[in-house]
CSV table of C-alpha atoms in Angstrom, one decimal:
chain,number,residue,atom,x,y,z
A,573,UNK,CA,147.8,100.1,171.2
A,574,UNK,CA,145.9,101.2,174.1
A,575,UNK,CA,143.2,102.5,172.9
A,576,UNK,CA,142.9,98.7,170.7
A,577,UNK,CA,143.1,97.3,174.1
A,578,UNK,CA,140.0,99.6,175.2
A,579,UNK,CA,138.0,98.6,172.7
A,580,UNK,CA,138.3,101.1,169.9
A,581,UNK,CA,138.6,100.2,166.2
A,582,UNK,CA,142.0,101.2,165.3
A,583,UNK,CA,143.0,101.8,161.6
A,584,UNK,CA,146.7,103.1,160.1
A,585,UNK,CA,146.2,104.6,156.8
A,586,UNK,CA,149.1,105.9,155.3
A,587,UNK,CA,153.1,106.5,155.6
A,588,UNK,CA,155.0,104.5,158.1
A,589,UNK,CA,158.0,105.0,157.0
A,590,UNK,CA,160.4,103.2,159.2
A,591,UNK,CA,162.0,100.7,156.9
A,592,UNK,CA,161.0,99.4,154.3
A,593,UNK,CA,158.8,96.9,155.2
A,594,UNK,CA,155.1,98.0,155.1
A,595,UNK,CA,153.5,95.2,157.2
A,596,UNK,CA,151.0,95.8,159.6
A,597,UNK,CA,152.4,96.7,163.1
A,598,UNK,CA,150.5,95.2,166.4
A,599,UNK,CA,147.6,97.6,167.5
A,600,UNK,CA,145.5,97.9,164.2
A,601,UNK,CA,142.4,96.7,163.1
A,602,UNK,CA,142.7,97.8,159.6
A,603,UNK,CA,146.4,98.2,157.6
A,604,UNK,CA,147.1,100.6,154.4
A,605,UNK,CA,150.8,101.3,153.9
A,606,UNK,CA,153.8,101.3,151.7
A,607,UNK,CA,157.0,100.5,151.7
A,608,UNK,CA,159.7,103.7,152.7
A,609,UNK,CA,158.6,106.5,150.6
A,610,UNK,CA,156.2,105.2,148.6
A,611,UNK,CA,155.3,106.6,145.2
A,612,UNK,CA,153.1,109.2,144.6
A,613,UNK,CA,151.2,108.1,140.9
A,614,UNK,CA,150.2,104.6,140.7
A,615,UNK,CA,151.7,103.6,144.3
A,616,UNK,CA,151.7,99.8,145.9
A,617,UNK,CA,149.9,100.1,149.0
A,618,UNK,CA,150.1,97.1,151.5
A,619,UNK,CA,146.2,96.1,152.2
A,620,UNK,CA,144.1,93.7,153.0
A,621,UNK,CA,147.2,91.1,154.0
A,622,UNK,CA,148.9,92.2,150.5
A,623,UNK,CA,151.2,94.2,148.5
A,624,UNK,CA,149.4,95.3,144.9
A,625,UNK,CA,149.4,98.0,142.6
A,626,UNK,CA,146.8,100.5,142.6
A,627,UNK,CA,146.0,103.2,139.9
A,628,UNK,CA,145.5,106.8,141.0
A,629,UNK,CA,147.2,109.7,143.1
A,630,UNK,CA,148.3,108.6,146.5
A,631,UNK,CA,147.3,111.7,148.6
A,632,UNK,CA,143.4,111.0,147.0
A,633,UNK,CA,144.1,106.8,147.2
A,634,UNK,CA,144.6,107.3,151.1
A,635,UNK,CA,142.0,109.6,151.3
A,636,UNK,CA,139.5,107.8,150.2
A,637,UNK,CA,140.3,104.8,152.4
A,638,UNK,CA,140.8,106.8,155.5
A,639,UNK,CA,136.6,107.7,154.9
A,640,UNK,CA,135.5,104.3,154.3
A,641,UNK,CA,137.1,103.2,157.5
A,642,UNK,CA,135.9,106.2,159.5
A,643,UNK,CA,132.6,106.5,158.0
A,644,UNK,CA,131.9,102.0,158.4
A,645,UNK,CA,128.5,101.4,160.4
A,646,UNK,CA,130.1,99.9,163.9
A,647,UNK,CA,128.8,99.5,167.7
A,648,UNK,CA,132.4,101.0,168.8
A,649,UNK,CA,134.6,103.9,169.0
A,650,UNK,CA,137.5,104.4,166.4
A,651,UNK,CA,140.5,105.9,166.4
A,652,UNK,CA,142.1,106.4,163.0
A,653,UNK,CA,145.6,107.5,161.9
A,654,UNK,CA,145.9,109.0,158.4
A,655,UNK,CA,149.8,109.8,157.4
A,656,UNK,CA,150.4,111.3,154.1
A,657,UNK,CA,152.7,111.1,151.9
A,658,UNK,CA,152.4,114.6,150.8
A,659,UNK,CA,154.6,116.8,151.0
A,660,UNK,CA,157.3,114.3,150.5
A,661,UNK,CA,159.0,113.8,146.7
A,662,UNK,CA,159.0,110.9,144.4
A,663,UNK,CA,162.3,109.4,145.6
A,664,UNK,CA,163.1,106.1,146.7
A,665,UNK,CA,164.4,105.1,149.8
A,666,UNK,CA,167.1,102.0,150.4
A,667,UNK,CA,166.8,99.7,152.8
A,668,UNK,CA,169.5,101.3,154.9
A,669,UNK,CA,167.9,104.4,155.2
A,670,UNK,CA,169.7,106.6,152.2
A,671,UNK,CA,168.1,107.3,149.2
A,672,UNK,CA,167.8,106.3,145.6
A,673,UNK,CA,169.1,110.2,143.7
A,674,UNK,CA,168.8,108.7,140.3
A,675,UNK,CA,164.8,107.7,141.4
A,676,UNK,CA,164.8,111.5,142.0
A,677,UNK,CA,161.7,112.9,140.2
A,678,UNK,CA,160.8,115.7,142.5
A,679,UNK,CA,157.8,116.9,143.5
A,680,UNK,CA,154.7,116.0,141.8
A,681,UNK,CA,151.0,117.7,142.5
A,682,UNK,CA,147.9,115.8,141.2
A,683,UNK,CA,146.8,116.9,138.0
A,684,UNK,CA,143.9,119.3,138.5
A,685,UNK,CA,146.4,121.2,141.0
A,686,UNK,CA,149.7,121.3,138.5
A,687,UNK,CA,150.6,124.7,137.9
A,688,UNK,CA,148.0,126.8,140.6
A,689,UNK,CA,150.8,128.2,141.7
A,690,UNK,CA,153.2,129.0,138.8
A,691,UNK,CA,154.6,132.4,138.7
A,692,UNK,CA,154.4,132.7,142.5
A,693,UNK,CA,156.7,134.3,144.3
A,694,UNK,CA,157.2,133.3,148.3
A,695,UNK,CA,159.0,136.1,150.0
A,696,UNK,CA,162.3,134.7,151.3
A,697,UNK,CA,162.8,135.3,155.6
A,698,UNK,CA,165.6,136.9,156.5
A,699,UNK,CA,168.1,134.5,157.5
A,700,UNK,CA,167.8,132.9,154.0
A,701,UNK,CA,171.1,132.1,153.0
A,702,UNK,CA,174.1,131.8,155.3
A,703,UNK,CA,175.5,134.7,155.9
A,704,UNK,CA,179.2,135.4,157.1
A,705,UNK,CA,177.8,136.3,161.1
A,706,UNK,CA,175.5,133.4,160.2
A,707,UNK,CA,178.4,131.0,159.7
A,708,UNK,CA,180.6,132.1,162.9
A,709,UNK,CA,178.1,131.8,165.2
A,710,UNK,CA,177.3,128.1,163.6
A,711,UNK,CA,180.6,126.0,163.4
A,712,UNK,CA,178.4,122.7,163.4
A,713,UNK,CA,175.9,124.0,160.1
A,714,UNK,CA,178.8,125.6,158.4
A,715,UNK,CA,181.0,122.6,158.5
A,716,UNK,CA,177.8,120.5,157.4
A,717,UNK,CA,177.5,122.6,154.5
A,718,UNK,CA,181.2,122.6,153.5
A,719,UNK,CA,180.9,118.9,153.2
A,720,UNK,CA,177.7,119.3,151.4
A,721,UNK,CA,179.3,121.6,148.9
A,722,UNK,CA,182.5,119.0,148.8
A,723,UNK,CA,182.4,118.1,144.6
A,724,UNK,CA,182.1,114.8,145.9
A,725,UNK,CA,178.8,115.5,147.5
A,726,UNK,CA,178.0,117.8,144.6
A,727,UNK,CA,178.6,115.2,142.1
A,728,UNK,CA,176.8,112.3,144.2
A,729,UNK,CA,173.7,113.9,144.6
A,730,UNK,CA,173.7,116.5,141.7
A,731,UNK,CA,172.2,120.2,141.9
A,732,UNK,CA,168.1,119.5,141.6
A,733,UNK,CA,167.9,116.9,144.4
A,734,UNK,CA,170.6,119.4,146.9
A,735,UNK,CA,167.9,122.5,145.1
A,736,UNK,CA,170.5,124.4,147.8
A,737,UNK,CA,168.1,127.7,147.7
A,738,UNK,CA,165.4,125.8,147.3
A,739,UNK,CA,163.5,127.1,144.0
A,740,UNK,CA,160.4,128.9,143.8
A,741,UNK,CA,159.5,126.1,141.0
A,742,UNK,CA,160.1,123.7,143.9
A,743,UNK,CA,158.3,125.8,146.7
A,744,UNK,CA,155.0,126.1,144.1
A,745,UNK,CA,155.0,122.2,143.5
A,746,UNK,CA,154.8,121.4,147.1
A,747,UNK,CA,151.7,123.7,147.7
A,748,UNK,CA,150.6,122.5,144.7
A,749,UNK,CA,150.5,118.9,146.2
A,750,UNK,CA,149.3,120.4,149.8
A,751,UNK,CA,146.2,121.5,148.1
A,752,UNK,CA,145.1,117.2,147.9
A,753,UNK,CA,145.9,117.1,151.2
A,754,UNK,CA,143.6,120.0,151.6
A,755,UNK,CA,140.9,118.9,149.7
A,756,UNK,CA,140.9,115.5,151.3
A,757,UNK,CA,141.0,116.7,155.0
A,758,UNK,CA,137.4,118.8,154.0
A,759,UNK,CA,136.1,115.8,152.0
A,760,UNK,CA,136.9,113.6,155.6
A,761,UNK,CA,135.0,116.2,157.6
A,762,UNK,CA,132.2,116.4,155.3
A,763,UNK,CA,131.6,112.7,155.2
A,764,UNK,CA,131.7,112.9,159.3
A,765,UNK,CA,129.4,115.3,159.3
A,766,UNK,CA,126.9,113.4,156.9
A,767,UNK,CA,126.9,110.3,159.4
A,768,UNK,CA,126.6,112.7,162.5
A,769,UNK,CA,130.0,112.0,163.5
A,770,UNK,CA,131.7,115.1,163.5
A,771,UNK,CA,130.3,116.7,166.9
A,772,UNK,CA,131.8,114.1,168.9
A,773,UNK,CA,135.5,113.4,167.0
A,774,UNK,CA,138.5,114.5,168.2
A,775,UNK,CA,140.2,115.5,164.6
A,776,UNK,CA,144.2,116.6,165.2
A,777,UNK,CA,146.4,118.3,162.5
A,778,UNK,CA,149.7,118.2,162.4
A,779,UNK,CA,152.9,117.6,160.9
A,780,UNK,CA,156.6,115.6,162.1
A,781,UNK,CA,158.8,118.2,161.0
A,782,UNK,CA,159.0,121.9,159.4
A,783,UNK,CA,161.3,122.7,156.3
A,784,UNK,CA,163.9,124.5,155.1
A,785,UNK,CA,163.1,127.2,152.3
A,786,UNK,CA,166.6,128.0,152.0
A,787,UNK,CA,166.9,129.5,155.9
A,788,UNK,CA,170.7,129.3,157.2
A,789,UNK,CA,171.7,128.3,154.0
A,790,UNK,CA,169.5,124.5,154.7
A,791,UNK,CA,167.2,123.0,151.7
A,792,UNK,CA,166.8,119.4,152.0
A,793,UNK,CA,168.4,119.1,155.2
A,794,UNK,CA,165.5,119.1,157.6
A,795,UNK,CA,166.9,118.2,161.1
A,796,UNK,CA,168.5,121.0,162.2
A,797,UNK,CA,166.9,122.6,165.5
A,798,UNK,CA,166.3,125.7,164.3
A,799,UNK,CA,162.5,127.1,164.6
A,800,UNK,CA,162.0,126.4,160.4
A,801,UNK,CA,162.1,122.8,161.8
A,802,UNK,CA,161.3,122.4,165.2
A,803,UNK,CA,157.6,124.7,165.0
A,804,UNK,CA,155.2,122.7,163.4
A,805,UNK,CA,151.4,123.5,162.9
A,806,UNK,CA,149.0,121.7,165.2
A,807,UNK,CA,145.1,122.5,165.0
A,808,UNK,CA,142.8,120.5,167.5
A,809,UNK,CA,139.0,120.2,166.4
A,810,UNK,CA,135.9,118.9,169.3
A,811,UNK,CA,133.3,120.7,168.3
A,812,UNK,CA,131.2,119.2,171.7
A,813,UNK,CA,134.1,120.0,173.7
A,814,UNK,CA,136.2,122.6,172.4
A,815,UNK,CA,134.7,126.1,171.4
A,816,UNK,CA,135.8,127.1,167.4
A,817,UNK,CA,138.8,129.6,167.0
A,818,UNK,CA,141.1,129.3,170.3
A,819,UNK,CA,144.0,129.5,170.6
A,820,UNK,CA,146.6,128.6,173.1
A,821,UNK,CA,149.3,129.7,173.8
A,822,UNK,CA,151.4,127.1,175.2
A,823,UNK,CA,154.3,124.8,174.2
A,824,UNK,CA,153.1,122.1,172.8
A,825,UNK,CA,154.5,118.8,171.9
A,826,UNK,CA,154.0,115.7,169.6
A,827,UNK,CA,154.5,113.3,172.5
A,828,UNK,CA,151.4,115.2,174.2
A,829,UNK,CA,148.9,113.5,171.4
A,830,UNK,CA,149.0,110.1,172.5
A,831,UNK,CA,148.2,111.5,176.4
A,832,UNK,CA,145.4,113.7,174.7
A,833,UNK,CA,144.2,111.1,172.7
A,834,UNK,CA,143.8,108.5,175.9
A,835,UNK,CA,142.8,111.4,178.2
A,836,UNK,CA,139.8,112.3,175.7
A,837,UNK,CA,138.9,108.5,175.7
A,838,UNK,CA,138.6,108.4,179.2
A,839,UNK,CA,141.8,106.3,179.7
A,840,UNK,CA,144.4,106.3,181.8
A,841,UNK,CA,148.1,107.4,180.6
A,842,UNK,CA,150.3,105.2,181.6
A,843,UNK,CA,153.3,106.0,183.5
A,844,UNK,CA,155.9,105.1,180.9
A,845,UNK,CA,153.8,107.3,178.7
A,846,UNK,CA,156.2,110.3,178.0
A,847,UNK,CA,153.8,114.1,177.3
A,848,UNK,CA,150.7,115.4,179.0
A,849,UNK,CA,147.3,115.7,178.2
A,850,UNK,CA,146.5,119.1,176.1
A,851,UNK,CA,142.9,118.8,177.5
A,852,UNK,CA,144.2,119.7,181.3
A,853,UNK,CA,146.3,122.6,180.4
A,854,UNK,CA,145.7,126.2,182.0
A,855,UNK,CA,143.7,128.9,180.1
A,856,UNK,CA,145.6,131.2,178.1
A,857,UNK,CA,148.2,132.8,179.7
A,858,UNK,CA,149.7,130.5,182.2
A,859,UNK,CA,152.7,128.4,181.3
A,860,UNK,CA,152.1,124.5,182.0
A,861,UNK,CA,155.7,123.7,180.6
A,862,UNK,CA,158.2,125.8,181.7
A,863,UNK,CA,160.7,124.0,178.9
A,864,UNK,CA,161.6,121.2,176.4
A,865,UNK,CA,164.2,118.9,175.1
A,866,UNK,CA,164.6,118.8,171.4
A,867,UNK,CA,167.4,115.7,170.7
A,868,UNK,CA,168.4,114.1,167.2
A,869,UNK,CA,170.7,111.2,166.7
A,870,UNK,CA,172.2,111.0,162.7
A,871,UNK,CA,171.8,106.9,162.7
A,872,UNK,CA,169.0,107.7,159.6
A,873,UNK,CA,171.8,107.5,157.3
A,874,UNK,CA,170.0,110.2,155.2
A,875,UNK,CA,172.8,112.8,154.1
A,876,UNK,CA,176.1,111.4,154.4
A,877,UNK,CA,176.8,115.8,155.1
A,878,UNK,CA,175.0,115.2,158.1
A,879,UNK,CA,176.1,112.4,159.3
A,880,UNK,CA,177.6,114.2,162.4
A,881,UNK,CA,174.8,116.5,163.7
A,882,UNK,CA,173.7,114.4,167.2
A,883,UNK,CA,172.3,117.3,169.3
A,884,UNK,CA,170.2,117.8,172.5
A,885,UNK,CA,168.4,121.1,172.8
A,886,UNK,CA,166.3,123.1,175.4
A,887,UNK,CA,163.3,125.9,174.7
A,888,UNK,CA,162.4,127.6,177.6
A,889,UNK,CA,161.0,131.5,178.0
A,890,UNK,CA,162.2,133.1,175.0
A,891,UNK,CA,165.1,131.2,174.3
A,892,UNK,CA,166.5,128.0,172.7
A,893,UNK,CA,170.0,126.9,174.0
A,894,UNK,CA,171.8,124.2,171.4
A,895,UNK,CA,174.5,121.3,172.6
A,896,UNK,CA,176.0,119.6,170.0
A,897,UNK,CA,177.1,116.2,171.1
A,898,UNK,CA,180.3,115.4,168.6
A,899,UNK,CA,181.7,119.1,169.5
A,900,UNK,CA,183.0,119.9,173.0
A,901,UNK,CA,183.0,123.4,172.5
A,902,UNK,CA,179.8,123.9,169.9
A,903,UNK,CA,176.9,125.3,171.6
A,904,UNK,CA,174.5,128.0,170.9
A,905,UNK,CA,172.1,130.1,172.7
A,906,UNK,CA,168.8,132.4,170.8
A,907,UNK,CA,166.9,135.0,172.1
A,908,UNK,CA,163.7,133.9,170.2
A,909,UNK,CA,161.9,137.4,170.9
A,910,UNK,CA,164.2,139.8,170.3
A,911,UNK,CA,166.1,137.4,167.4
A,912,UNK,CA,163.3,135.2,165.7
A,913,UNK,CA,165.8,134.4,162.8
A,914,UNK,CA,168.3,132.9,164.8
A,915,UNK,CA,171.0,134.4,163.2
A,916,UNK,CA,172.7,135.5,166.9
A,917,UNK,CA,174.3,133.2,168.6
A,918,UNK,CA,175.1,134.8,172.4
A,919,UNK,CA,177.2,132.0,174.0
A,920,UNK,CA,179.6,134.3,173.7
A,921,UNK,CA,178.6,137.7,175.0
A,922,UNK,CA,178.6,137.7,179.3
A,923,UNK,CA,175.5,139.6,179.7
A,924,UNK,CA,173.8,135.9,178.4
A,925,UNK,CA,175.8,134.0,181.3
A,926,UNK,CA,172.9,133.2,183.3
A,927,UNK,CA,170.4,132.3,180.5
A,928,UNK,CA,173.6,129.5,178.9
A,929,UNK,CA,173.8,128.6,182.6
A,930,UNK,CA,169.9,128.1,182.7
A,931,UNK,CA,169.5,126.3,179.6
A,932,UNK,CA,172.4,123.8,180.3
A,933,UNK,CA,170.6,123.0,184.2
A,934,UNK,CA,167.4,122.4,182.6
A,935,UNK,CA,168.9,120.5,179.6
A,936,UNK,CA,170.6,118.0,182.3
A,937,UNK,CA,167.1,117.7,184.1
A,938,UNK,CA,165.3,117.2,181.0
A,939,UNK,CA,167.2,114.4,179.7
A,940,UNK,CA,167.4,112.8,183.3
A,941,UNK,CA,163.5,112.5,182.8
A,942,UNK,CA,163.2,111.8,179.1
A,943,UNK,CA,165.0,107.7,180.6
A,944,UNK,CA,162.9,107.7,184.0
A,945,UNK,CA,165.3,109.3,186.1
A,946,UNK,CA,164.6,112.0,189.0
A,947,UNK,CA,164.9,115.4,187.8
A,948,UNK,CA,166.7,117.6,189.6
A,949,UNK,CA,163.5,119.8,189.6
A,950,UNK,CA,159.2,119.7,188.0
A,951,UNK,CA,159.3,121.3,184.3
């Protein structure tokens, strides 16, 4: 909306995916949606004021829309957002946010990528499964996933849609359908390039959310704050401004793209705005966030299992300290370097004392900021 208001050309190509409705939203030029999930052969898309059926695959579909709109001859700047589908399966979603299991038809790659990966094998991390220490040191996830393996539950959703160890079948079929994705992200650069627009476009990469491959016993789960699906890739591409290969090492967050984005435009960020500009940050090796809230709130109505998983969490140094907001006495605290797995919880060794002490001070500050409010100190 900002940058509309500066003059850009703003498009939204792609999954909105809050509600059902796939109406354009104030702040773009130029609308392609779908209602909820979408489907992934032969989808609806919402465009040009309508709702119609279009043939094709709906990672390509968006693709191809995403470089007319980019590539158009214009006298001003753009700013396009293109969210795929991809990796998401063909499922559909009510309109009170829980979904259709019998519309269940998995995961579906484009035809030339259908079985590039069969026979594949992806090594399993450690904390696949949920072991016995696993379990006492989670109350919260092992109670989730009693419910979930309640027969009613069981019965409800049925084994391929819970996939609980998540197959390698499934695993191969959602690289197989990353590999559009792929293709269409170098088919957008190369059309930039062509028109001699590359040089001088800020092109981010990134994703909402992480997912479970069968870590801590989750599969379909998905909002748990453990580092499976809290760490998310993010790759940042200025060729005039930003020299090929660096890498930061920094905490970075999705609220920081919209600050990015307006900073890189020449805008101001507005107060309300929360994040910070990645473009100001230190050079490698100096911390410009000393720490971060995580928070989830189960009104989605996704997995009735889940129902109960509210949580606010803090990262800071090495370690990730866990509240649970329906459980007085349900916290955890990880040493992230010494126990990347998270299968350690220390809330309840003394030695850790000061770190569950830390992590609680700054979670307090933290969500005092996140609704305007002093801090207690700058993070």
């Amino acid at each position: 909306l900002e940058l509309h208001r500066a003059g850009y050309e703003t498009a939204h190509i792609g999954k909105w995916h809050m509600g059902n409705d796939p109406t354009p939203r104030p702040g773009y030029d130029y609308w392609v949606s779908f209602a909820g999930q979408g489907n992934i052969a032969d989808p609806e898309l919402f465009e040009d004021g309508r709702l119609h059926p279009v043939k094709g695959y709906i990672t390509d579909l968006l693709t191809e829309r995403a470089i007319e709109f980019a590539t158009r001859p214009r006298q001003r700047p753009f700013m396009m957002y293109s969210g795929h589908k991809a990796i998401h399966p063909q499922i559909a979603q009510r309109d009170d946010g829980s979904v259709d299991v019998a519309s269940s038809q998995g995961f579906l790659p484009a035809d030339r990528h259908r079985g590039r990966y069969a026979g594949r094998i992806f090594p399993r991390r450690p904390n696949f499964g949920l072991s016995a220490a696993d379990r006492a040191g989670k109350p919260v996830l092992a109670a989730a996933l009693d419910a979930k393996h309640s027969s009613r539950v069981q019965q409800s959703f049925g084994a391929e849609v819970l996939d609980e160890k998540v197959s390698d079948s499934t695993i191969q079929e959602r690289a197989e359908m990353m590999l559009a994705v792929d293709e269409g992200i170098g088919h957008l650069r190369a059309a930039l390039e062509e028109k001699s627009l590359l040089e001088n476009t800020l092109f981010v990469f990134m994703s909402d959310n992480g997912s479970f491959f069968g870590e801590h016993g989750l599969s379909v789960e998905r909002r748990f704050p453990y580092e499976e699906s809290i760490k998310c890739p993010l790759l940042v591409s200025h060729p005039a401004a930003i020299a090929p290969g660096r890498i930061v090492d920094d905490f970075a967050l999705s609220v920081d793209i919209a600050p990015t984005l307006l900073e890189a435009a020449g805008l101001t960020i507005p107060r309300s705005m929360q994040g910070r500009s990645m473009s100001t940050r230190p050079e490698k090796g100096r911390q410009s966030r000393d720490a971060f809230l995580i928070e989830y709130h189960g009104h989605e109505n996704p997995f009735p299992w889940i129902a109960n998983i509210d949580y606010r969490a803090v990262r800071f140094g090495n370690y990730k300290y866990i509240r649970w907001l329906r459980e007085d006495d349900a916290h955890e605290l990880y040493d992230l370097r010494n126990d990347p797995f998270e299968l350690r919880n220390l809330v309840r060794e003394p030695e850790h004392a000061p770190a569950i002490a830390r992590g609680q001070e700054l979670l307090a500050s933290l969500v005092l900021a996140s609704m305007g409010l002093p801090a207690s100190r700058k993070l």
